Every structure is written in structure tokens, then in C-alpha cells.
Short mmCIF file of C-alpha atoms and ligand atoms in Angstrom, two decimals:
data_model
loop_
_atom_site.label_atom_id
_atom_site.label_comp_id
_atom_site.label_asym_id
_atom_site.label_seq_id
_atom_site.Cartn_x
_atom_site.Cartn_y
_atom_site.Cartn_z
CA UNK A 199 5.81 12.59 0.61
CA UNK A 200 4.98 16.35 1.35
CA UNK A 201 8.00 18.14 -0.54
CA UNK A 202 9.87 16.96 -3.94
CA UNK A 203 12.69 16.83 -1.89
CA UNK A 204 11.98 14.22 0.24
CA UNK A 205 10.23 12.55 -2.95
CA UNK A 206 13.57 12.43 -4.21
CA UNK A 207 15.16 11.09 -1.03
CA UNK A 208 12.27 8.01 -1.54
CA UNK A 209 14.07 6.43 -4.52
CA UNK A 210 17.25 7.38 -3.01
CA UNK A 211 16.08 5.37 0.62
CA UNK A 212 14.72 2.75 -1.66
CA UNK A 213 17.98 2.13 -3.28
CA UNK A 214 19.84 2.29 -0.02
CA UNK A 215 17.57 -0.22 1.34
CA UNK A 216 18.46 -2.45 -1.72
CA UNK A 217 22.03 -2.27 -1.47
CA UNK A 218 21.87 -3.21 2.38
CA UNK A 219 19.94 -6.44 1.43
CA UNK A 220 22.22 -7.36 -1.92
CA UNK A 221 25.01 -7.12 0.63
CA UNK A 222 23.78 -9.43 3.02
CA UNK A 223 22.34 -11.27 -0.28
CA UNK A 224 26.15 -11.21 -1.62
CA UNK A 225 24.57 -9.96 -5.04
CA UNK A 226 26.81 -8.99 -7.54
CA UNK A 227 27.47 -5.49 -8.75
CA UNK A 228 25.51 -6.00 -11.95
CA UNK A 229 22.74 -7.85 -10.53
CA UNK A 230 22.40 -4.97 -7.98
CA UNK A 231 22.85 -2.20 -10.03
CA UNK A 232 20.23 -3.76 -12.53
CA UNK A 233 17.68 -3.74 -9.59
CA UNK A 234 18.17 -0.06 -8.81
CA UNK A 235 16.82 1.24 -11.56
CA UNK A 236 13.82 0.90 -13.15
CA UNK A 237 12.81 -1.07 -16.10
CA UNK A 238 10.67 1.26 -18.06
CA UNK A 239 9.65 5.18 -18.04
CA UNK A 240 6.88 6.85 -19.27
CA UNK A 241 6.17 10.55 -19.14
CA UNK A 242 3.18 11.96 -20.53
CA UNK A 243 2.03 15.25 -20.97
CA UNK A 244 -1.53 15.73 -22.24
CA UNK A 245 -4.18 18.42 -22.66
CA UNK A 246 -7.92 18.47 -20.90
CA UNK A 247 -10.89 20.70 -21.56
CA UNK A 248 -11.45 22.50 -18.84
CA UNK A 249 -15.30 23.06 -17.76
CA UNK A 250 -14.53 27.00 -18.58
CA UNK A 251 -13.46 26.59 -22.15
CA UNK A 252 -9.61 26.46 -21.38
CA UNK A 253 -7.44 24.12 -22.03
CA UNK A 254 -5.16 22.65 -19.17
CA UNK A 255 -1.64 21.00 -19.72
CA UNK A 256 -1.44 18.35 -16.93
CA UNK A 257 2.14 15.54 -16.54
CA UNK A 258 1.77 12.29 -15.70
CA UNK A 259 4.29 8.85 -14.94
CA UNK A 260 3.74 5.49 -15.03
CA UNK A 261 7.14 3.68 -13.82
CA UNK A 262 7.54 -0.45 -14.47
CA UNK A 263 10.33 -1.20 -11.89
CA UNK A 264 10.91 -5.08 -12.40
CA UNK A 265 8.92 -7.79 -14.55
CA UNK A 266 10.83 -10.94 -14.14
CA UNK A 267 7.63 -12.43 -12.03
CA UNK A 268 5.64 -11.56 -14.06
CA UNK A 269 2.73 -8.07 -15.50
CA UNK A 270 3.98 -5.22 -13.20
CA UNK A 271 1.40 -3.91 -10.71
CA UNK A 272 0.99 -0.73 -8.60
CA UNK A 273 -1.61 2.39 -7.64
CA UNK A 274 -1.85 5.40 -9.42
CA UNK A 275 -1.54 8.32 -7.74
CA UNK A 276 -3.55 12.03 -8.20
CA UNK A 277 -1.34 14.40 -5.94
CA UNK A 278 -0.16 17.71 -6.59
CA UNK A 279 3.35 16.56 -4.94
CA UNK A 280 3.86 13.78 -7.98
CA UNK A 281 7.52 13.12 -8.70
CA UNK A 282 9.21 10.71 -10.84
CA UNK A 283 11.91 9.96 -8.04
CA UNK A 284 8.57 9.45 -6.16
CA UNK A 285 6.87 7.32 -8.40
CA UNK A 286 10.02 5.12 -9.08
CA UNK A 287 10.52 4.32 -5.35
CA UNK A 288 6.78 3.40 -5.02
CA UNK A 289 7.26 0.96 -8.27
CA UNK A 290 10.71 -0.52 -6.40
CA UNK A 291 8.68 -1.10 -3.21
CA UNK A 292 5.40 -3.00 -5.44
CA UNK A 293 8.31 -5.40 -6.32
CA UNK A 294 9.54 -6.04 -3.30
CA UNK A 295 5.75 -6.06 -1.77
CA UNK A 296 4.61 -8.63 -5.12
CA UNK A 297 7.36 -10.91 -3.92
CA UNK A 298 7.22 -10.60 -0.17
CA UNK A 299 3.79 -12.62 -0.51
CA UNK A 300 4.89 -14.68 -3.52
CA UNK A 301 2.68 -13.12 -6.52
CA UNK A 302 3.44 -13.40 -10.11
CA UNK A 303 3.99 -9.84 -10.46
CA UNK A 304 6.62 -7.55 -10.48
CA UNK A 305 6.30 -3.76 -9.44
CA UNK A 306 5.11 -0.62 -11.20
CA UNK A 307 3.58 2.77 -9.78
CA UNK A 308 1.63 5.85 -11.67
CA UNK A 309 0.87 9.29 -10.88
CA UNK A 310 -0.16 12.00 -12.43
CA UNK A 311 0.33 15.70 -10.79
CA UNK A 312 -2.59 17.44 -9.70
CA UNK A 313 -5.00 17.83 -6.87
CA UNK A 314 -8.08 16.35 -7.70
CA UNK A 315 -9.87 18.20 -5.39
CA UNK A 316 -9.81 21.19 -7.41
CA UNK A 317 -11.08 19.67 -10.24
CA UNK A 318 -15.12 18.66 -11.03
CA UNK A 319 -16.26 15.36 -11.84
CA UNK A 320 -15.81 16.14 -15.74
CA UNK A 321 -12.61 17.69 -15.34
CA UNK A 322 -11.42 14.75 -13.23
CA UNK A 323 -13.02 11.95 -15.88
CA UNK A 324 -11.56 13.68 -18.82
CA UNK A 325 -8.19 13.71 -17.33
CA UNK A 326 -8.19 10.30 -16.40
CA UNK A 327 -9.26 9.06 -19.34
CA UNK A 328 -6.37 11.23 -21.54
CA UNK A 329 -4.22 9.89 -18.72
CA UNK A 330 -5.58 6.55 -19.88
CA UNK A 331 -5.05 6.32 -23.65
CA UNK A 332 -1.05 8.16 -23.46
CA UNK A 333 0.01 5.22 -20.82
CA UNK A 334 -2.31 2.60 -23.10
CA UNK A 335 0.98 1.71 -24.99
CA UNK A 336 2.40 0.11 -21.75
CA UNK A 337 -0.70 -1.17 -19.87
CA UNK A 338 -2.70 -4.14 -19.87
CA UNK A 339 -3.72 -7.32 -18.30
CA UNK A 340 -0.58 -9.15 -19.24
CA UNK A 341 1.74 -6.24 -19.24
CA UNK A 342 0.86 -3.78 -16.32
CA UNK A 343 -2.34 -3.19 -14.10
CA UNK A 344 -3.14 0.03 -11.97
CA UNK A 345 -4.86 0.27 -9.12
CA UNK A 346 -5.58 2.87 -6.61
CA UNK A 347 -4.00 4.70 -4.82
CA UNK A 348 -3.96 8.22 -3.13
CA UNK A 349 -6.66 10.85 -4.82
CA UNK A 350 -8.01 7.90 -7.11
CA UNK A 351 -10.78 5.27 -6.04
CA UNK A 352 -12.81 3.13 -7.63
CA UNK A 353 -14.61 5.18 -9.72
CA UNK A 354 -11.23 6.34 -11.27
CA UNK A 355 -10.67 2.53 -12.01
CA UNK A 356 -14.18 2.21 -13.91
CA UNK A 357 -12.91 5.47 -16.33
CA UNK A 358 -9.37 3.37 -16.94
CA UNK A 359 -11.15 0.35 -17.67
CA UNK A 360 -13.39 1.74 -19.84
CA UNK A 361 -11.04 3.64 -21.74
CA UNK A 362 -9.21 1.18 -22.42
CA UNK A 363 -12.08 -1.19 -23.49
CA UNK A 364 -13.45 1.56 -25.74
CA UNK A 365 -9.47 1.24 -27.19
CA UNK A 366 -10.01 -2.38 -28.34
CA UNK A 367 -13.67 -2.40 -29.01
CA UNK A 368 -14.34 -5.24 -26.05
CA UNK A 369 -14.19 -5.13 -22.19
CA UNK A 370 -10.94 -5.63 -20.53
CA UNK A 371 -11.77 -5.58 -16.77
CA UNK A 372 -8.39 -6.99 -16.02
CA UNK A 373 -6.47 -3.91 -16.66
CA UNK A 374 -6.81 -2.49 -13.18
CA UNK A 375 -7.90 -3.58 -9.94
CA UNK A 376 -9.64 -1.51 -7.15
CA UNK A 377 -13.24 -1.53 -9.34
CA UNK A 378 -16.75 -1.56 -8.64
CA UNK A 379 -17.69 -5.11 -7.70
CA UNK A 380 -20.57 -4.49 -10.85
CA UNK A 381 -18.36 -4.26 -13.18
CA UNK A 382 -15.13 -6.96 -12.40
CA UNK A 383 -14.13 -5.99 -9.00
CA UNK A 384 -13.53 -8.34 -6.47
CA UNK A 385 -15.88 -8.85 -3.12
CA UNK A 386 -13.67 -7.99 0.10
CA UNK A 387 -11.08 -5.74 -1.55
CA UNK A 388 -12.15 -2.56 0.09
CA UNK A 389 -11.26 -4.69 3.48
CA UNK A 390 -8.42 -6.43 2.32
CA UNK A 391 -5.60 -4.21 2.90
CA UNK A 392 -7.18 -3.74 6.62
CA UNK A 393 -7.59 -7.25 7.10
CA UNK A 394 -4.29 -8.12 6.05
CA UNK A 395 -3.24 -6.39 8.86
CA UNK A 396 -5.37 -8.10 11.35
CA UNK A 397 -3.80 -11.36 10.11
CA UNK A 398 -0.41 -9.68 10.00
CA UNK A 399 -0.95 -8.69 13.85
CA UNK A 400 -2.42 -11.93 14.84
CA UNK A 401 1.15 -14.00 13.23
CA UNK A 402 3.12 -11.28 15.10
CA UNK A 403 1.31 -11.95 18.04
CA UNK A 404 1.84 -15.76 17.88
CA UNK A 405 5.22 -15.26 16.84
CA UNK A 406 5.80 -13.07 20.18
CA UNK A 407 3.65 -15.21 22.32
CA UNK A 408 1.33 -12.18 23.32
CA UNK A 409 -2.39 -13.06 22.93
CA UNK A 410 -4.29 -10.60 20.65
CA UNK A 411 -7.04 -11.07 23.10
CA UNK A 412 -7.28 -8.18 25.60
CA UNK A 413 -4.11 -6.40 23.88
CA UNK A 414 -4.44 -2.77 24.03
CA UNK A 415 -4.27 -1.19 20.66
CA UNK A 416 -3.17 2.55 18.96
CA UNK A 417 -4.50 2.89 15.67
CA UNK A 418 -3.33 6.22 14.08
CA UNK A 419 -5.52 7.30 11.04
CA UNK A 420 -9.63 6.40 10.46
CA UNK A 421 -9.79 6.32 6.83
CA UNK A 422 -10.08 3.03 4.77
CA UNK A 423 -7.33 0.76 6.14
CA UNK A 424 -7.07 2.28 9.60
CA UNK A 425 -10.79 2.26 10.30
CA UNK A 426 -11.19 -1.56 8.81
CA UNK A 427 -8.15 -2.56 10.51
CA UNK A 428 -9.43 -1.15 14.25
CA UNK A 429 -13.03 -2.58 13.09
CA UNK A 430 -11.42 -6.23 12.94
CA UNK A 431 -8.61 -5.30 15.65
CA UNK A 432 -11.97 -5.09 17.91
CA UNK A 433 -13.85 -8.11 16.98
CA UNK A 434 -10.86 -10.24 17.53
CA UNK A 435 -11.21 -8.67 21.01
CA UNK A 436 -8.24 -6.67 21.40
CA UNK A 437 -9.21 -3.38 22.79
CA UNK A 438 -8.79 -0.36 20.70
CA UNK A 439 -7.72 2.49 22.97
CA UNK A 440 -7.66 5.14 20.49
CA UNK A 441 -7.61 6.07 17.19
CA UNK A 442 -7.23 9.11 15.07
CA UNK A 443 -6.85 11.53 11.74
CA UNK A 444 -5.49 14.34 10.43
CA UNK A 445 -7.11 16.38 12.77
CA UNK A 446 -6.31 14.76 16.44
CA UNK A 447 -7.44 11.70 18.01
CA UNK A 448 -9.40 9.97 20.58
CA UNK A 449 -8.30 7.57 23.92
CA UNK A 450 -10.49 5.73 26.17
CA UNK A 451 -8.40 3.44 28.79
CA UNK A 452 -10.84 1.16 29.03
CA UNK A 453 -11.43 1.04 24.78
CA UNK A 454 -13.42 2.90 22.10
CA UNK A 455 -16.56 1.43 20.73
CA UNK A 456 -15.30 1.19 17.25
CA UNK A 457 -18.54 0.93 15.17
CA UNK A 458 -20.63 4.16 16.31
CA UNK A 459 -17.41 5.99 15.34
CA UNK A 460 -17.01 4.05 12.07
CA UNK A 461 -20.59 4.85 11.33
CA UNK A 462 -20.56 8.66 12.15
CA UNK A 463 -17.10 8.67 9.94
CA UNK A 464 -16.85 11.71 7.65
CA UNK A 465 -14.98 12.15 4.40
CA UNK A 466 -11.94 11.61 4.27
CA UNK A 467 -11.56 9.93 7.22
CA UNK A 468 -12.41 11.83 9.57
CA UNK A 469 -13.90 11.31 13.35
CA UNK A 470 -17.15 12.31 15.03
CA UNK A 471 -15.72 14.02 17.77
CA UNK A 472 -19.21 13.93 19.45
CA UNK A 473 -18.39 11.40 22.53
CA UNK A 474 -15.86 13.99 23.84
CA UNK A 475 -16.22 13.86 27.29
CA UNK A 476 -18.36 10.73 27.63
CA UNK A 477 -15.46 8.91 28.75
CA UNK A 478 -13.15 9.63 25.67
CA UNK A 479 -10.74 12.55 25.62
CA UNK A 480 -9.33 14.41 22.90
CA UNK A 481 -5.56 13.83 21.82
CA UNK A 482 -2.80 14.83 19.52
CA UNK A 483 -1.31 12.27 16.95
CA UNK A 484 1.47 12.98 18.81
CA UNK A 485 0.69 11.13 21.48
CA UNK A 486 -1.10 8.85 20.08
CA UNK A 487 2.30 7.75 19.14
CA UNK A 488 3.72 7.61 22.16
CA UNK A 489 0.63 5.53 23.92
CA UNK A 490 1.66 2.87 26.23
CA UNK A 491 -0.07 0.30 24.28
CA UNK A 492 0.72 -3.34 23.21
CA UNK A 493 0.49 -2.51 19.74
CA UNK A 494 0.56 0.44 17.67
CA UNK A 495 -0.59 0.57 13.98
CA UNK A 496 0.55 3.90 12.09
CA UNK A 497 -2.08 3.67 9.40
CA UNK A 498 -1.78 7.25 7.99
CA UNK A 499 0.97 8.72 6.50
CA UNK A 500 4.98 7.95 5.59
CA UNK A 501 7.11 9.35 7.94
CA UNK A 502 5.20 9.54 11.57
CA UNK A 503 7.55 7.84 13.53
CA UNK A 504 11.06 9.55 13.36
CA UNK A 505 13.97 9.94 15.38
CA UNK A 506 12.58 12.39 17.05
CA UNK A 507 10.32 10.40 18.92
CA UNK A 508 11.08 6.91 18.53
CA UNK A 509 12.80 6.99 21.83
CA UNK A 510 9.31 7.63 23.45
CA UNK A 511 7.59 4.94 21.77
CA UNK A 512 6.01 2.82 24.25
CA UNK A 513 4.07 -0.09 22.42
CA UNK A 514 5.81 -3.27 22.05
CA UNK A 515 4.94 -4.12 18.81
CA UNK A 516 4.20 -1.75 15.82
CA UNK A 517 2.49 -3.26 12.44
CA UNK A 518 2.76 -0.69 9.78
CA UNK A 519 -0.04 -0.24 8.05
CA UNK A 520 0.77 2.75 6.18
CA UNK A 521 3.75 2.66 3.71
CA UNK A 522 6.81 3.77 5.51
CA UNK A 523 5.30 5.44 8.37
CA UNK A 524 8.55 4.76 10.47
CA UNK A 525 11.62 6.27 9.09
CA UNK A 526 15.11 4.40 8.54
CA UNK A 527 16.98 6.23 11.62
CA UNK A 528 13.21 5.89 13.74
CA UNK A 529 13.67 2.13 12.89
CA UNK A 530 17.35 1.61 14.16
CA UNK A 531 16.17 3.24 17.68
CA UNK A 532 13.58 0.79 18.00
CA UNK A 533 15.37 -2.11 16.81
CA UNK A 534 18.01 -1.41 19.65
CA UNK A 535 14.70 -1.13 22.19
CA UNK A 536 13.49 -4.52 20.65
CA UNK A 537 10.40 -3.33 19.69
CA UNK A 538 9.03 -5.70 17.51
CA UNK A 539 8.06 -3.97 13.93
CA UNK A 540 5.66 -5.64 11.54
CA UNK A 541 6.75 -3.84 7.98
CA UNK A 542 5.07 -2.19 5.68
CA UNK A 543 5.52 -4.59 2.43
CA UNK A 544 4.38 -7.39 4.59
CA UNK A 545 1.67 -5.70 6.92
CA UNK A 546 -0.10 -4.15 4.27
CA UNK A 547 -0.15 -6.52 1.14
CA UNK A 548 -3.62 -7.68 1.46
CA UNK A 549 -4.36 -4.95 -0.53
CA UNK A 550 -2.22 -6.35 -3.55
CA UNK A 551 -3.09 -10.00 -2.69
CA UNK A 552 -6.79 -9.27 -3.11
CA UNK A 553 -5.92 -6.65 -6.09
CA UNK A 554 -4.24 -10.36 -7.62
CA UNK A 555 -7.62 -12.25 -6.87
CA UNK A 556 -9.21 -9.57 -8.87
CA UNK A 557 -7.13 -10.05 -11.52
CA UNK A 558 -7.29 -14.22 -11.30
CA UNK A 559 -11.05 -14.02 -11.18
CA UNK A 560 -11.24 -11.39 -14.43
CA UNK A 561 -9.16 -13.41 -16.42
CA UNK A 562 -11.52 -16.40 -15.71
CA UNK A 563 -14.90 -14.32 -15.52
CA UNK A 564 -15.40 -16.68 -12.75
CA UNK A 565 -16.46 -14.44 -9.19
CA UNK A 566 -15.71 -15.80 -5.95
CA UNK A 567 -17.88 -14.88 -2.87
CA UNK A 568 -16.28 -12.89 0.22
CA UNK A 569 -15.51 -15.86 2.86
CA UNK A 570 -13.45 -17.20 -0.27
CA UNK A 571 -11.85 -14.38 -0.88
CA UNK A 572 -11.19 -13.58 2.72
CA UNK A 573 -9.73 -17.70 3.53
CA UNK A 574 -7.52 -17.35 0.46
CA UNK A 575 -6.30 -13.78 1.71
CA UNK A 576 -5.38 -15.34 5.36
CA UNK A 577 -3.87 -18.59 3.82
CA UNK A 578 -1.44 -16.41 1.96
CA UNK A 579 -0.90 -13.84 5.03
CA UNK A 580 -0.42 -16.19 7.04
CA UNK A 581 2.16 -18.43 4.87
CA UNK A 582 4.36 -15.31 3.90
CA UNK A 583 4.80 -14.08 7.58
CA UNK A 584 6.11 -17.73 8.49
CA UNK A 585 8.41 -17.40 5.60
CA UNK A 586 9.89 -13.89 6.76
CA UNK A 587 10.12 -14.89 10.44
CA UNK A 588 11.81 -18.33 9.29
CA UNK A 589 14.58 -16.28 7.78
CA UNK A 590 14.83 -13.79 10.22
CA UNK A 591 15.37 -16.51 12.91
CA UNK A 592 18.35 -18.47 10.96
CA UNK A 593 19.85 -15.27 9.87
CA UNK A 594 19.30 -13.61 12.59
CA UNK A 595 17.64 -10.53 11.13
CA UNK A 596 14.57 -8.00 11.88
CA UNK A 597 11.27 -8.50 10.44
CA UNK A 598 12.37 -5.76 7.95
CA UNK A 599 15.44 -7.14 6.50
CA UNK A 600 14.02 -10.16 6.13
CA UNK A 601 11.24 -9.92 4.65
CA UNK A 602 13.54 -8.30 1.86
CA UNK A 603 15.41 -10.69 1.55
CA UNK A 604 12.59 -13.25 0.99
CA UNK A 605 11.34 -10.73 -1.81
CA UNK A 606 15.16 -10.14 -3.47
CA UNK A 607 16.17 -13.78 -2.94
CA UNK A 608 12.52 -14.40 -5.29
CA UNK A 609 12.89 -11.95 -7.73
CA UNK A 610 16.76 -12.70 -8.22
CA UNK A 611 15.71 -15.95 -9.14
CA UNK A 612 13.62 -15.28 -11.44
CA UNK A 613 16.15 -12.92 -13.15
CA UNK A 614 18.52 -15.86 -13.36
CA UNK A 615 16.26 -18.62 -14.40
CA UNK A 616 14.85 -16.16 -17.45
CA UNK A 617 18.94 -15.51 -18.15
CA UNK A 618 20.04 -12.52 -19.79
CA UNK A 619 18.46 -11.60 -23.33
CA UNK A 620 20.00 -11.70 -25.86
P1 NAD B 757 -7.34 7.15 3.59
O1 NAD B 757 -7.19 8.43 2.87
O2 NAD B 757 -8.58 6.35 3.44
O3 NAD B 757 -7.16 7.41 5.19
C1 NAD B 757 -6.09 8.11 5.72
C2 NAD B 757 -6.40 8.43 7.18
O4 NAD B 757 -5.26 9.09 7.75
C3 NAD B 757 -7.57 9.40 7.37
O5 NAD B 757 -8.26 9.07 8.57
C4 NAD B 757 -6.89 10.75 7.53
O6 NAD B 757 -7.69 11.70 8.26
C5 NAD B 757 -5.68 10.32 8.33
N1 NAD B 757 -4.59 11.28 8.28
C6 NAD B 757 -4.21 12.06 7.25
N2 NAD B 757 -3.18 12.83 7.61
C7 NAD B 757 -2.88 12.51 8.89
C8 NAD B 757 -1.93 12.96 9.82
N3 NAD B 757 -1.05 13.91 9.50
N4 NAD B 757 -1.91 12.40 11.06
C9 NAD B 757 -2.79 11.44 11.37
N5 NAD B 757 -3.73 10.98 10.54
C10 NAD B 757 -3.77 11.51 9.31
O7 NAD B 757 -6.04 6.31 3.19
P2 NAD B 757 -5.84 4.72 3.30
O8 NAD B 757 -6.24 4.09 2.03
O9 NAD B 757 -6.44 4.25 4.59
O10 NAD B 757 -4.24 4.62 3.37
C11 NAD B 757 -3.54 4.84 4.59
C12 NAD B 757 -2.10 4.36 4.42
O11 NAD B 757 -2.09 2.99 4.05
C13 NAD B 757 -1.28 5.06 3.33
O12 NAD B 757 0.06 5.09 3.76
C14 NAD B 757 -1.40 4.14 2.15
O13 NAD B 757 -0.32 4.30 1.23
C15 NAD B 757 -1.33 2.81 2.86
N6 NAD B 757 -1.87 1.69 2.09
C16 NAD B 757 -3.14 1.70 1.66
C17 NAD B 757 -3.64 0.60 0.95
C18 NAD B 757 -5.08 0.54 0.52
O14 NAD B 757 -5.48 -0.51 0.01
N7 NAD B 757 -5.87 1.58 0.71
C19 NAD B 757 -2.81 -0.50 0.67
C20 NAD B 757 -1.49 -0.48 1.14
C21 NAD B 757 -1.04 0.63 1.86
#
């Protein structure tokens, strides 16, 4: 979300996305209405020493959409572009995500505004720990668990935790997700949300009886869940015939060798641009887009694939990775050229699944190993895209729709089973 305009339109898409699904649901007003808005708001508006002496006044949000399922869960986010319409259309989306894949969780999301790349390490650890102790009223390991997101990592997640510990005078690693493996975190969660989507691809591509195998594959954006998910794309041999980042791409017909430029990645993301002209050329993102490729996997930003130039779309398939990289008038183009989209709630919740195995194996101080993690990521992957394309068949929806209506048709349930207090 670049402007706080189009922040606001996300809460306002997320609620129109609702109401589409509690029509074909048949939900009733107040059932609907009680899913459009969020449960609880926080805002918080703290002070931090600055490393010149001043003092800074910085807001922050942490937004609990739904928690009939169960704790809410979602990222925080540092971004200068923070808005509470923002924030409360990425909590709506963690509940609908949660449920997609069947975890005991309902949806939250936290941000706080500023860009933490003008701050220094101190700055940026005092402010996340003051972040930490005004939003400590409504977190916790039974109540709601952060996790990362944009402009936070796990290093962010070791301040929250320990903040919080320091709070009640024992450690609480369960509080958020996304740590350092030394201290709670979970082996395979940097991969997860990448390997979800290899799993995600590889259902589609049963589903569409296409082999994965010698498919020719887009991947737009290098950073942690693009680069992992072209890494994996690879070894399960389809070929990669570009990728890119904010700064351009690079195409090979014949594929990339994915690991030299994984391991000559820079910061944020970004390619070695060194093979130029050994048989790679330089693109736009633009075109990467418009590839004719078997599959394309937006793994950057929202909004990439618009109605501008969905009609030049050429892949067949397209499994966001990214949240909402294909926009809602982008989508009906491509529905009506049958291209067959993979969304973003289901695509990308390994990240979320393996955030939950975190959780599961803090609660039990009991650490699983990687091929563990990775089998019980796939089982679950695997068993929520058969539900979604079960429902899409009989009711003869998209991928989209139904996979919403897997994740209302849950989380309505649960509202109705818990009844209506008092
Ligand atoms: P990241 O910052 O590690 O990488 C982002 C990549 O996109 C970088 O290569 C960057 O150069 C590139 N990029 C930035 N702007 C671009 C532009 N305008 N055009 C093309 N490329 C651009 O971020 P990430 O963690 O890989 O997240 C990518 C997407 O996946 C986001 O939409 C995020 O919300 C979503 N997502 C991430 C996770 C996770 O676990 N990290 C989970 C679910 C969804």
C-alpha cells in the first residue's frame, strides 16, 4: 500500500470481498455486518529517546479482527505508510488466511508508522520495545501473537519477546513467532512461506494436469519468499526463466541457475546483475509480467497485476505469493481468460502454518527438527488446497471465492457454536 488512500480502499476491498462471499454464503445481515468490523482497536502513541537527546513521538496499531478460532495472529508492520484502515484489512485477511488452512486462530495485524531505515539499532530497539509494553495489555500466547512482517525481522521478534518476558519476570517465547531458532523459533520458518508455495504450485499443477516438471516459470521479486520459492521451483525441476526486484529483472529461455544468483543476493533482495550478457538479458518487471510462461508467481508487492495489463498476461497459471499482488478488476479479466489463479490466503500460508508450529512447539518446549516441520507443512498444504478445489468444483467457483468460503463457512461456525454472549 504506497498512499493512505489506497490503504483505506484495503479495508474497504476487504469488506467488499466479504459481502460477495456472505452472499453466496446466504449470511445474515448481522452475522455479516459483525464480520466487517473488527473486534478490538488499539492505538498507541508513545515517546523514544532519540540517540541525539530528543525525544520522538511515534503511533502505533495493533487490530484483533476475529477470535472465535481461537488467540488472534498477524505481522507487525514498521512502514512510514501505516494506516489503521490498513492495518484492519491485513487483520480481516489473517482470519480468513488462519481458516483457509484450518488453524485455531483468528486474525490480527500491527503496525507502527515509521521507516525503520532511518532509525539506528538503539533507536529501532527502544521503539520496539515501548511499542511492546503499550500493546502488552492485549498480547500474549493465549490472546494474540505477532509476527513479522514488512520492516521487522527476527531480531524485532527477540526485543518483543523479551519485553514482554522482562513484564512477567519469566520467558514467554510464545508471544510471537518469526524468532531466532536460539531462542524458541522454529527450524524451516524462514522457508516456509516459500515452500508453501512450491506445494501450493505443485496441487495446482495436479489439479490442472500440467506437470511441474519442465514448466517454465516467472518469479517476480528475489527477496525471502520469492528467492526460496524459485530455489525450490528449480529443484522440483521446473525451469525458472526469470526472476526479479525492485530494480528490473533477469530472463534466460533456456532457465536461470538459481543458486549463484541466490548466493550473490544483496540486501534487500536484490540481484547480482553480473551474468548480463552471458546468456541472460536484462528486463523490466513489466514484462516480466507479461512472460509467456506456464506459471507466474508475483512475489513482491500488492497491486502488480492490474487492469491495465491483465489482458497481456500470458502464463496459464499464476500462484500469488505476495498478498494481493493481482487487483479485484485484474482478477475478473483473467478469470474470463481462464487463467488459473492460486490466491494469496492459500498460496502463501506456510508462513502462518509454520508461525502455528512455532507456537505448538513453545507451548510444549518440545523442538521439532526441519524434515518434521517441513512433512507437517506439506500435509496441511496439501489437505487445504483439496478442500478449496472440492468446493470450487461443486459450486462452481474460482480458486478465490472458494477458498473464502472454506475460511467464512469455518469461522461462521465457530461464531455459532460459541453463541452470542451474554
Ligand atoms: P522481501 O522484502 O524479502 O522481498 C521483496 C522482494 O520484492 C525483493 O526482491 C524486492 O527487491 C522486490 N521488490 C520490491 N519492490 C518491487 C517492485 N516494485 N517490483 C518488483 N520487485 C520488487 O519480502 P518478502 O518477505 O519476500 O515478501 C514478499 C511478499 O510476500 C509480500 O507481499 C509479503 O506481504 C508476502 N508474504 C510474505 C510472507 C513471509 O513469510 N515473508 C508471508 C506471506 C506473505
Amino acid at each position: 500500500m504506497t498512499t493512505a488512500a489506497a490503504a483505506e480502499s484495503a479495508f474497504a476491498t476487504a469488506q467488499t470481498q466479504l459481502r460477495t462471499v456472505a452472499q453466496i454464503l446466504g449470511l445474515d445481515a448481522g452475522m455479516t455486518s459483525a464480520l466487517a468490523q473488527t473486534k478490538r482497536e488499539l492505538t498507541v502513541h508513545f515517546p523514544v529517546r532519540m540517540d541525539d537527546g530528543s525525544t520522538r513521538i511515534f503511533t502505533g496499531y495493533r487490530v484483533q479482527h476475529n477470535d472465535a478460532r481461537g488467540p488472534v495472529k498477524g505481522g507487525l508492520r514498521y512502514s512510514a505508510q501505516v494506516t489503521p484502515d490498513e492495518v484492519r484489512a491485513l487483520a480481516m485477511w489473517m482470519t480468513w488466511k488462519c481458516a483457509v488452512v484450518n488453524l485455531p486462530y483468528g486474525g490480527a495485524k500491527g503496525g507502527v508508522v515509521v521507516d525503520p531505515r532511518t532509525l539506528s539499532r538503539g533507536e529501532l530497539e527502544r521503539l520496539t520495545r515501548r511499542y511492546t509494553t503499550e500493546i502488552a495489555c492485549i498480547i500474549g500466547p493465549e490472546r494474540d501473537i505477532p509476527a513479522p512482517d514488512l520492516g521487522t525481522d527476527a531480531r524485532v521478534m527477540a526485543w518483543m519477546m523479551d519485553t514482554f518476558s522482562m513484564h512477567h519476570g519469566f520467558s514467554i517465547p510464545g508471544v510471537v513467532t518469526g524468532k531466532p531458532v536460539d531462542i524458541g523459533g522454529s527450524q524451516g520458518r524462514v522457508e516456509a512461506t516459500g515452500r508453501g508455495v512450491l506445494y501450493a504450485t505443485q496441487e495446482a499443477c495436479r489439479a490442472r494436469a500440467r506437470a511441474l516438471e519442465g514448466a517454465t516459470v516467472a518469479v517476480q521479486g528475489f527477496g525471502n519468499v520469492g528467492g526460496v520459492a524459485a530455489r525450490l521451483l528449480a529443484q522440483a525441476g521446473a525451469t525458472v526463466v526469470a526472476v526479479s526486484d525492485s530494480r528490473g529483472g533477469l530472463h534466460c529461455d533456456a532457465g536461470l541457475d538459481v543458486e549463484p544468483l541466490l548466493a550473490t543476493r544483496q540486501a534487500g533482495g536484490l540481484l547480482d546483475r553480473g551474468k548480463v550478457g552471458a546468456g541472460y538479458r536484462e528486463i523490466d518487471n513489466a514484462e516480466l509480467l507479461e512472460l509467456d510462461v506456464d506459471i507466474l508467481v508475483p512475489a513482491a508487492l500488492e497491486g502488480q497485476i492490474t487492469e491495465r495489463n491483465a489482458p497481456r498476461v500470458r502464463a496459464r497459471m499464476v500462484v500469488e505469493a505476495a498478498n494481493g499482488p493481482v487487483t479485484a478488476a485484474a482478477d475478473a479479466i483473467l478469470a474470463a481468460r481462464d487463467v488459473y489463479v492460486v490466491p494469496d490466503i492459500l498460496a502463501n500460508a506456510g508462513g502462518v502454518v509454520v508461525s502455528y508450529f512455532e507456537w505448538v512447539q513453545d507451548m510444549q518446549s518440545f523442538f521439532w527438527d526441519e524434515p518434521e516441520v517441513n512433512r507437517r507443512l506439506q500435509q496441511i498444504m496439501v489437505r487445504a488446497f483439496a478442500e478449496v478445489s472440492a468446493v470450487a468444483a461443486t459450486r462452481r467457483l474460482r480458486l478465490r471465492e472458494a477458498a473464502y468460503v472454506v475460511a467464512l463457512n469455518r469461522v461462521v461456525e465457530a461464531i455459532r457454536l460459541r453463541g452470542l454472549y451474554p
